Short mmCIF file of C-alpha atoms in Angstrom, two decimals:
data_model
loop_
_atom_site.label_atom_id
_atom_site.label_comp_id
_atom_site.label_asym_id
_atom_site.label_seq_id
_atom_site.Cartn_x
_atom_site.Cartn_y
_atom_site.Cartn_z
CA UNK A 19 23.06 -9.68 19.28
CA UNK A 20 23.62 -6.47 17.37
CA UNK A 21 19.73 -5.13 18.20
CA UNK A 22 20.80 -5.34 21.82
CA UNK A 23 23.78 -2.85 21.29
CA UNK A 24 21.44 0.20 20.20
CA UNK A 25 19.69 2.58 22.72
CA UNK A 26 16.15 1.41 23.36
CA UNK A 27 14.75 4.47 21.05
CA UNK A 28 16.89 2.69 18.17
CA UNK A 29 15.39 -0.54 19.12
CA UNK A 30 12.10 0.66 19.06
CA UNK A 31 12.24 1.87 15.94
CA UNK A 32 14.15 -1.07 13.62
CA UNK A 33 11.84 -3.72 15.68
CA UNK A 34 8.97 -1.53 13.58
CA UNK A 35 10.42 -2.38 10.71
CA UNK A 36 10.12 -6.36 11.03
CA UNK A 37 7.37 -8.42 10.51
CA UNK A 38 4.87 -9.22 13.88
CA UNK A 39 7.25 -11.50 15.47
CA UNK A 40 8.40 -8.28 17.14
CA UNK A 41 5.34 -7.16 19.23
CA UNK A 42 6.07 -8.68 21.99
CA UNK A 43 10.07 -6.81 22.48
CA UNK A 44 8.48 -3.34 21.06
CA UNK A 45 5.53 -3.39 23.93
CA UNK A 46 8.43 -3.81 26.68
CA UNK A 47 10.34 -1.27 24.95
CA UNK A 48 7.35 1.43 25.30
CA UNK A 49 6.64 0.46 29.04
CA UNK A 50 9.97 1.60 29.74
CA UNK A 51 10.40 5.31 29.78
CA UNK A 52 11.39 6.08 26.87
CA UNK A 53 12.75 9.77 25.10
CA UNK A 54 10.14 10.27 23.30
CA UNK A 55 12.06 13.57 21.81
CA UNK A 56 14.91 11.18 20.64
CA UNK A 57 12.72 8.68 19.23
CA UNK A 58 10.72 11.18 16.90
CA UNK A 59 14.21 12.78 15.53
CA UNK A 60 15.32 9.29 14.81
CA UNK A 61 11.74 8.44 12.52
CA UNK A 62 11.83 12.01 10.86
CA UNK A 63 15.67 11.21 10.16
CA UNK A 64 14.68 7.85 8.74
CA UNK A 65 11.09 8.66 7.14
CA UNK A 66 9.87 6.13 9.62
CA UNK A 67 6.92 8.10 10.97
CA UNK A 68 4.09 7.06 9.58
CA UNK A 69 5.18 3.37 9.71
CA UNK A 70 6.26 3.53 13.33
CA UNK A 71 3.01 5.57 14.63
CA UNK A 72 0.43 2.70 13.04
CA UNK A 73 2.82 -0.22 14.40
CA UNK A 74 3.05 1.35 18.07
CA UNK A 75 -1.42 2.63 17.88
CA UNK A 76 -1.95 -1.26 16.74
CA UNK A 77 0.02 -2.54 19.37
CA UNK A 78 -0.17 -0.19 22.85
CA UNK A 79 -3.34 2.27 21.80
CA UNK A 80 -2.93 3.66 25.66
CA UNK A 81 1.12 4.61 25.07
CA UNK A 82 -0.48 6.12 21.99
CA UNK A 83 -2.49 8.44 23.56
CA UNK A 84 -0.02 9.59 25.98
CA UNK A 85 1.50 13.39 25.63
CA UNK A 86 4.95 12.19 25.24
CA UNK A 87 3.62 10.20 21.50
CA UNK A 88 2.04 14.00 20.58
CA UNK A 89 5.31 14.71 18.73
CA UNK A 90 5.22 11.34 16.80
CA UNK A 91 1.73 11.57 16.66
CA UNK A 92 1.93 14.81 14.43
CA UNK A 93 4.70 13.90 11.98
CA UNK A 94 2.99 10.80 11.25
CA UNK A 95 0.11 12.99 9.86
CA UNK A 96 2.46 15.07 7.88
CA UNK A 97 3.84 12.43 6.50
CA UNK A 98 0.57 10.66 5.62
CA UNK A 99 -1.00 13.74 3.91
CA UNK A 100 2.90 14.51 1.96
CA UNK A 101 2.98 10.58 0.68
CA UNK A 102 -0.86 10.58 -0.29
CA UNK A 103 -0.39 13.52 -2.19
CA UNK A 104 2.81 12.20 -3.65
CA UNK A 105 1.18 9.07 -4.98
CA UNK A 106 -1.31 11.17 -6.88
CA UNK A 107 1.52 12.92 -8.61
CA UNK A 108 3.26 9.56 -9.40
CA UNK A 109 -0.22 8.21 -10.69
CA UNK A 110 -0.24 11.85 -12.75
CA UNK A 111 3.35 11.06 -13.92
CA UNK A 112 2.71 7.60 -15.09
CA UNK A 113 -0.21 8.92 -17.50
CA UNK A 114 1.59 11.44 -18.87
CA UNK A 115 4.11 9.09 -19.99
CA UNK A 116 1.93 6.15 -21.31
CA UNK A 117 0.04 8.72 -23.04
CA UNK A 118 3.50 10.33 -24.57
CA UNK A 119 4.88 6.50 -25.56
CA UNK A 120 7.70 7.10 -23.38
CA UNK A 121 9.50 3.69 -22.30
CA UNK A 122 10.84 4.36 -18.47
CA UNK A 123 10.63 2.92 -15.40
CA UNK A 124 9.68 4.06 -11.43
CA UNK A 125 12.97 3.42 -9.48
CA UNK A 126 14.03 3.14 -5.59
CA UNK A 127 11.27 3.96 -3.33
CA UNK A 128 8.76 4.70 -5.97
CA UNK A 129 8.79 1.73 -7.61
CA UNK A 130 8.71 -0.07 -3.64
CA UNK A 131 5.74 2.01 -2.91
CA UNK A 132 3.59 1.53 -6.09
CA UNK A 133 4.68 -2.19 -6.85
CA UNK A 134 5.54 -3.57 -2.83
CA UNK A 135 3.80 -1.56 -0.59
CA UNK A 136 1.22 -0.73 -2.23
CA UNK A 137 0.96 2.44 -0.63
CA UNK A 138 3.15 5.86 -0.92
CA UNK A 139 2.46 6.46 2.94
CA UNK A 140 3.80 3.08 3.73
CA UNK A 141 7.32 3.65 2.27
CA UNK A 142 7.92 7.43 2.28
CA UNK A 143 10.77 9.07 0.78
CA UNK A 144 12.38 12.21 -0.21
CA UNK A 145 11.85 12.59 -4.10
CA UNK A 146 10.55 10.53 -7.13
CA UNK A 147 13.07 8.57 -9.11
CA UNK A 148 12.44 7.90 -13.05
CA UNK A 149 14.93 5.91 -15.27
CA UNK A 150 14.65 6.22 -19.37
CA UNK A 151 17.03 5.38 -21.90
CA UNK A 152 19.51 8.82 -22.91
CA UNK A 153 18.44 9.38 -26.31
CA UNK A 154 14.54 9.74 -24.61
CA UNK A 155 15.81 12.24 -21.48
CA UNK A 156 14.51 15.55 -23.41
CA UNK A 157 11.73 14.17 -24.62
CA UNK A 158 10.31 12.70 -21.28
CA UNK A 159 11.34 16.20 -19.80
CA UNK A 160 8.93 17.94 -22.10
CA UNK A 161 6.40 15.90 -20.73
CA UNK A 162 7.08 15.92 -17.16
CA UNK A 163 7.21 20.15 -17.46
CA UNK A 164 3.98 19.36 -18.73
CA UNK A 165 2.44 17.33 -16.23
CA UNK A 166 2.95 19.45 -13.01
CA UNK A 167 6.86 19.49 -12.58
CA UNK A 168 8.78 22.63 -12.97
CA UNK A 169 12.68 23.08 -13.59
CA UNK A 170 14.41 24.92 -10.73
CA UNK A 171 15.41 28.33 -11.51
CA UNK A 172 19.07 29.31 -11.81
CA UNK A 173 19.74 26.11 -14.00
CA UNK A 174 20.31 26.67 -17.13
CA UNK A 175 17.67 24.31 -18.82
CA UNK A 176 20.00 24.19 -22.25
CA UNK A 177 22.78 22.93 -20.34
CA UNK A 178 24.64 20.29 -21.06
CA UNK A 179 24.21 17.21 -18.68
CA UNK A 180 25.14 14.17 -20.48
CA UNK A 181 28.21 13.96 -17.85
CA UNK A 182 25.54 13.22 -14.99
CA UNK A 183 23.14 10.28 -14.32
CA UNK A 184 20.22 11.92 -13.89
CA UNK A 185 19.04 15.36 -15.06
CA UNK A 186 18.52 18.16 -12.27
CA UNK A 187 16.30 17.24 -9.56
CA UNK A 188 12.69 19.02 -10.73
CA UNK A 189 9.96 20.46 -8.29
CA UNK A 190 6.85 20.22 -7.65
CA UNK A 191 4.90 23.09 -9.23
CA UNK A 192 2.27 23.30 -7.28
CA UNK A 193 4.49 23.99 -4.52
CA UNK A 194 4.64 21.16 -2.66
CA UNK A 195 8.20 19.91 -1.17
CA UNK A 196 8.77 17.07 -3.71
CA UNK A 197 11.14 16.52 -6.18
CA UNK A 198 12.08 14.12 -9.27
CA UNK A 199 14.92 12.94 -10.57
CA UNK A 200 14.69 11.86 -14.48
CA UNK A 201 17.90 8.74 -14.70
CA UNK A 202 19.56 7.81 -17.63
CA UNK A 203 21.24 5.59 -15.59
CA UNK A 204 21.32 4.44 -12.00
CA UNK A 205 24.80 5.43 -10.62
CA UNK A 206 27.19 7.93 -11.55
CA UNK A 207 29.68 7.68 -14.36
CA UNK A 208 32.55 6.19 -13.25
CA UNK A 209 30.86 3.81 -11.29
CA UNK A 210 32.05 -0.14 -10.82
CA UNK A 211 28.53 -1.59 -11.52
CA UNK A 212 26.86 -3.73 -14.30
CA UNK A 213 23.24 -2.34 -14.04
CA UNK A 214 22.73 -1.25 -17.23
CA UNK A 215 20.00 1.31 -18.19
CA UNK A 216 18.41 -1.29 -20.76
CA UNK A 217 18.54 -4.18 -18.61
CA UNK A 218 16.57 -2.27 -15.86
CA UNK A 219 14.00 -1.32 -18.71
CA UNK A 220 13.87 -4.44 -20.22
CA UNK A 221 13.39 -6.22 -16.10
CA UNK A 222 10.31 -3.93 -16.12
CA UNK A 223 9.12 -4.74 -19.44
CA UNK A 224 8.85 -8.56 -18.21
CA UNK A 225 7.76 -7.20 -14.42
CA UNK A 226 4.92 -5.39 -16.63
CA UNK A 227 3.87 -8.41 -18.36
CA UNK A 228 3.16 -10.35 -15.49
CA UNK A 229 0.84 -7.27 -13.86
CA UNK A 230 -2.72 -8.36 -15.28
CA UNK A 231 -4.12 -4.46 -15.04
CA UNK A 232 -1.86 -1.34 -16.04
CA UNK A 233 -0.74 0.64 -13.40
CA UNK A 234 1.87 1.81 -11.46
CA UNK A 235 2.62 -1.57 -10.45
CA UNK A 236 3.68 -2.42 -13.95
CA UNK A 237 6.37 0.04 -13.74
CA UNK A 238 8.87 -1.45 -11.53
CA UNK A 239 12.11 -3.40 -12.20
CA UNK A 240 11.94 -7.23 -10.93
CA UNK A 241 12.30 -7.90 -7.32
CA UNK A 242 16.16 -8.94 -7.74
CA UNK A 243 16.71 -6.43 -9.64
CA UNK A 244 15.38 -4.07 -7.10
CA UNK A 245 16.98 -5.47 -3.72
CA UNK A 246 19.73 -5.54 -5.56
CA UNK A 247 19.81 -1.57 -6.26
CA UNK A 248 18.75 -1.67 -2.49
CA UNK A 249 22.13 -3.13 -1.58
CA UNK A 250 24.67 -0.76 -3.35
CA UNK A 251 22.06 2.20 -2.79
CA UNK A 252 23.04 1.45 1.04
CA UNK A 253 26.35 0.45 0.89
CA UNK A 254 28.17 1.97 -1.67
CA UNK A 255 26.38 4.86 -2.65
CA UNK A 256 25.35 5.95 1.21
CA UNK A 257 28.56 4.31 2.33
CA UNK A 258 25.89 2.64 5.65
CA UNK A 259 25.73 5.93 6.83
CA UNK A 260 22.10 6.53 5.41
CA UNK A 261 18.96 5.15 4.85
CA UNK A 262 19.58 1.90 6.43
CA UNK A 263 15.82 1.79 8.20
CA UNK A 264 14.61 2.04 5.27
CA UNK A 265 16.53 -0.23 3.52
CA UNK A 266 16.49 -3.28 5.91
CA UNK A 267 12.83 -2.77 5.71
CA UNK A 268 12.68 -2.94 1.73
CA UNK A 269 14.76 -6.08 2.00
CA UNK A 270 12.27 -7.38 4.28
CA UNK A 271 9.43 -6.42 2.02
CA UNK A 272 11.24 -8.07 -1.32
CA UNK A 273 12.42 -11.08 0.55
CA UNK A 274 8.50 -12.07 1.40
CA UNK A 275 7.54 -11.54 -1.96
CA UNK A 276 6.14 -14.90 -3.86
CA UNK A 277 8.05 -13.77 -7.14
CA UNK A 278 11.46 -13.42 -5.49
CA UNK A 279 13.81 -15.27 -7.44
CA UNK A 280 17.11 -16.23 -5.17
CA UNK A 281 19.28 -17.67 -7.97
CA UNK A 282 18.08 -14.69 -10.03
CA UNK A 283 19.19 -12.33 -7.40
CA UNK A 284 22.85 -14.39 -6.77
CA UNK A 285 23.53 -14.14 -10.52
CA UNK A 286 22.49 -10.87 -10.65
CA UNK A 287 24.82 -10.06 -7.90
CA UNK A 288 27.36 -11.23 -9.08
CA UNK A 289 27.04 -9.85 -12.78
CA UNK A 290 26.94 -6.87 -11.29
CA UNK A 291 29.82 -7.01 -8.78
CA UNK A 292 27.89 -6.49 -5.60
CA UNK A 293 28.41 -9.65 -3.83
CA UNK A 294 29.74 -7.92 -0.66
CA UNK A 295 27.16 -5.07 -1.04
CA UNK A 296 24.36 -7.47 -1.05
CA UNK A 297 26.11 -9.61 1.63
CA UNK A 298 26.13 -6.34 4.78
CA UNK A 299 22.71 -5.60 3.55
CA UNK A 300 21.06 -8.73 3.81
CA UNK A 301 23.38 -9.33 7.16
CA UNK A 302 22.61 -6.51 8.63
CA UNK A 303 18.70 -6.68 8.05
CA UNK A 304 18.76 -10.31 9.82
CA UNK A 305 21.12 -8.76 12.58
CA UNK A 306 18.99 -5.58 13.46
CA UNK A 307 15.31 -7.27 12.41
CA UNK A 308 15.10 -10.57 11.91
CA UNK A 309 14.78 -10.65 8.62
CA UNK A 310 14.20 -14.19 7.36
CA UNK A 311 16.64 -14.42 4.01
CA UNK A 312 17.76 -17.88 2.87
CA UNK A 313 21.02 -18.82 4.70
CA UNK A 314 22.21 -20.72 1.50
CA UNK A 315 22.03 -17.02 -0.11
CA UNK A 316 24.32 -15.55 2.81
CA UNK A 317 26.86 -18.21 2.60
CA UNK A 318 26.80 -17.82 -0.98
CA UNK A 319 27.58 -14.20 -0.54
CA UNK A 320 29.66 -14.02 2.02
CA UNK A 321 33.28 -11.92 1.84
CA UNK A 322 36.35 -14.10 2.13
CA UNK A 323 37.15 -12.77 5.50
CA UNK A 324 37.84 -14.40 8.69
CA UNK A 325 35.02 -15.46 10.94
CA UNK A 326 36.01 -13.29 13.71
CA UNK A 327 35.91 -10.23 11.57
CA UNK A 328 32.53 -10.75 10.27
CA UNK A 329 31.04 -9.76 14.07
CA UNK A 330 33.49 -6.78 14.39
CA UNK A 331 32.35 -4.95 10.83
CA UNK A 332 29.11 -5.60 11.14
CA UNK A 333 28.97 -3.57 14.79
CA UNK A 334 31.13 -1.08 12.90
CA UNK A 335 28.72 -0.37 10.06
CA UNK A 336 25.91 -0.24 12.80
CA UNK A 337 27.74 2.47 14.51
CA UNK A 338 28.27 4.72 11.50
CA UNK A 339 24.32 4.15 10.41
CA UNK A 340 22.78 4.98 13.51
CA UNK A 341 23.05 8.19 15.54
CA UNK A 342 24.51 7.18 18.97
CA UNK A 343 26.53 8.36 21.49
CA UNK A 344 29.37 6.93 20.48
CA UNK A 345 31.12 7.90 17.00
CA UNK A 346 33.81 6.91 14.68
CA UNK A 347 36.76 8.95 15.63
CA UNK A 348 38.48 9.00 11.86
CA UNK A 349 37.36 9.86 8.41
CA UNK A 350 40.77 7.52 7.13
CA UNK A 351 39.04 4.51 9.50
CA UNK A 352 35.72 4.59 8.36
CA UNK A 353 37.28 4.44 4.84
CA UNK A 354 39.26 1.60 6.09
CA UNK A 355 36.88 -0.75 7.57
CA UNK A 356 34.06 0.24 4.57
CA UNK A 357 37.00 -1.45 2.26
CA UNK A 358 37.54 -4.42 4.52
CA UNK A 359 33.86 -4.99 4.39
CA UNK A 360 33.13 -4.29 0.66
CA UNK A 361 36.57 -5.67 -0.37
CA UNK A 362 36.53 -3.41 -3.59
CA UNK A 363 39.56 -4.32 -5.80
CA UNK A 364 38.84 -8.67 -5.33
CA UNK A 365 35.21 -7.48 -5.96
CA UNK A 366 36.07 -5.72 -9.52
CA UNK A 367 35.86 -2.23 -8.50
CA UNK A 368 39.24 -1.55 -9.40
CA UNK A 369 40.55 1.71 -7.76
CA UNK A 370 37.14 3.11 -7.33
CA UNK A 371 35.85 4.50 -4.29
CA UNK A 372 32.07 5.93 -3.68
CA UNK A 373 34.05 9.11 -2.04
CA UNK A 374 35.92 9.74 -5.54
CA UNK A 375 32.60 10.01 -6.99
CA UNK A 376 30.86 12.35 -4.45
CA UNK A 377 31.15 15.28 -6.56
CA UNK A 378 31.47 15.67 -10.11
CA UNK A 379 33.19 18.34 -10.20
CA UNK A 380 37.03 18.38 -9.54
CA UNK A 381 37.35 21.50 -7.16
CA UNK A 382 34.62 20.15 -5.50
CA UNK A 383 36.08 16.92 -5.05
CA UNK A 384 39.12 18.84 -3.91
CA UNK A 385 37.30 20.73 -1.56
CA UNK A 386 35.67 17.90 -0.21
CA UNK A 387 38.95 16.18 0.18
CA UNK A 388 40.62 19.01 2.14
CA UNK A 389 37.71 19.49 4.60
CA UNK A 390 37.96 15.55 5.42
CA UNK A 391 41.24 15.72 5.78
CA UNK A 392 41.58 18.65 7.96
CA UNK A 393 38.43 18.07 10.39
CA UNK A 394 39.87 18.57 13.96
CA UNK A 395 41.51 15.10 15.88
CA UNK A 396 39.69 12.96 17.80
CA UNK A 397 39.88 13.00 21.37
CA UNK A 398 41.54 10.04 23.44
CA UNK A 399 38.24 9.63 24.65
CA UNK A 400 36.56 9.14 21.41
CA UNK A 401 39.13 6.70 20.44
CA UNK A 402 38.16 4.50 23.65
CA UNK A 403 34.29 4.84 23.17
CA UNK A 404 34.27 3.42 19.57
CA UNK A 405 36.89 0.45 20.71
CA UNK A 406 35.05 -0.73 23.18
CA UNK A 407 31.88 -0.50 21.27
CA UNK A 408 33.80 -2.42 18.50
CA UNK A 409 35.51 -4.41 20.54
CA UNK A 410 33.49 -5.51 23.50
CA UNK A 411 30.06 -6.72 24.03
CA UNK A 412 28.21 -4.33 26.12
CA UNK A 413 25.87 -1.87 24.34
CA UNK A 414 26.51 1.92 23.63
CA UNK A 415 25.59 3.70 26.24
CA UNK A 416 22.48 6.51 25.62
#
């Protein structure tokens, strides 16, 4: 089982981010004597802190209150107090908007936290994400400056940035660490996906309809809509190597949702050409947490690839996600085996790549290129770690 292959810190913390039938495996895991130094870096590095400090208090109160927990203990709180504070800016936000007759929607973790969660604190994140249609970009700047939000100095704000997907990332004026990032559409240009800017707003036009009171819950794209942004978020956009705590536990969070609609989400998938996206995600949240997701939606999902490769990716894109001892010795692999998994060109992405699109910019993109390409060689040794953690069954060691 893939959870078995990751260090018991790594354990700890993705068995937090499944539903109770965990308990029992994440009270052995905190008899045992854990780093409790590793397994803080690893929640700040996935914004799990909060989450994972309530599930192990509810659980083992007397681990808790041990000095080793202190560390945990204290980013939890920052976290708390930066996520409370952030949902009273998003509630802020929203208002200003309504009030302006601004059409738009909350996107990513924003809309998870207001329409899902329920709760900022209970899926934090690193800035705000707002999608409106082009033509209303300027205008729903105006009122963002407005509300609290200022632009970052050194950008010209006269600029033209119609050759981006979202305008620069604006900061909290009140001097918080927060940001937002106004969309006009969800990916860059050049992208190989069908989510359109007007079919998100028009999926939280109807997701608005069905919310009886007007709040932020109203401003969210449907749940297949939204684990479907979850999916190439993760896998094409972060290439796995990202976010995938938080992800797994947004797919668990959509998939127990009354108003998921399956079919929805297949056609919607496929529309969009992110079959195999939505395949590793889902995969890989059932792999690492037990996440229950319909196995009629796997199969329908599933790559055409050989059943013996299925096993071998999947412990591959674990490996890149999660900081372990052992690495992947080759930028050119990693490339390699992300293509065998996402099978671009039979999934319509032409010759696109996610690392052609990194920056927008061509001498950055050049730059980029040459730094890849010239990163020192791996070491015989580092070849032989990531086989056998490929290749064989035992787990990686600490």
């Amino acid at each position: 089982m893939l959870l078995a292959r990751l260090t018991p810190e790594a354990r700890l913390l993705f068995l937090a981010a499944g539903g109770q039938a965990g308990d029992g495996e994440i009270r052995s895991l905190l008899s045992e004597n854990l780093d409790w130094a590793r397994v803080a870096m690893l929640a700040e590095r996935e914004k799990a802190a909060t989450v994972l400090w309530q599930r192990i208090h509810r659980i083992a109160p007397d681990t808790a209150r041990r000095g080793g927990a202190a560390t945990l203990q204290r980013l939890a709180r920052i976290v708390q107090f930066k996520m409370e504070y952030l949902g009273q800016r998003v509630a802020e936000t929203i208002a200003a908007l309504e009030g302006a007759g601004i059409e738009f929607t909350l996107l990513k973790g924003a809309a998870l936290a207001a329409g899902v969660y329920g709760s900022f604190p209970q899926r934090p994140m690193i800035d705000v994400d707002l999608l409106v249609e082009p033509e209303r970009a300027r205008d729903a700047l105006g009122v963002l400056l407005r509300a609290g939000w200022a632009w970052q100095s050194g950008k010209p704000q006269d600029a033209d940035f119609t050759h981006l997907h979202h305008l620069p990332a604006l900061i909290d004026a009140r001097g918080m660490e927060l940001s937002l990032e106004l969309h006009t559409a969800l990916l860059p240009p050049g992208q190989p996906f069908g989510l359109r800017t007007r079919a998100i707003l028009d999926s939280a036009r109807r997701q608005n309809g069905r919310v009886a009171e007007r709040h932020a819950a109203g401003h969210m794209p449907e749940p297949h809509y939204l684990l479907v942004h979850t999916a190439i978020h993760l896998a094409w956009s972060h290439l796995f190597r990202q976010g995938l705590w938080r992800s797994i536990r947004d797919v668990d969070a959509l998939a127990r949702r009354s108003d998921m609609d399956w079919s929805a989400f297949l056609a919607l998938a496929r529309e969009t050409r992110a079959r195999s996206c939505c395949y590793w995600t889902l995969r890989m949240a059932s792999s690492l947490c037990r996440i229950e997701v319909p196995t009629t939606v796997q199969a329908e999902l599933r790559p055409a690839l050989p059943a013996w490769a299925l096993p071998l990716l999947e412990r591959h894109l674990a490996l890149i996600a999660l900081p372990t001892a052992v690495s992947c010795p080759s930028v050119r692999l990693r490339r390699f085996m992300w293509s065998a998994a996402i099978q671009p060109r039979l999934s319509g992405h032409g010759a696109v790549r996610p690392w052609t699109l990194l920056e927008l910019l061509p001498e950055d993109r050049e730059r980029k290129a040459r730094m890849a390409e010239s990163s020192p060689l791996p070491s015989e040794g580092g070849w032989m770690a990531y086989w056998r953690s490929i290749l064989l069954s035992a787990a990686p060691s600490r």
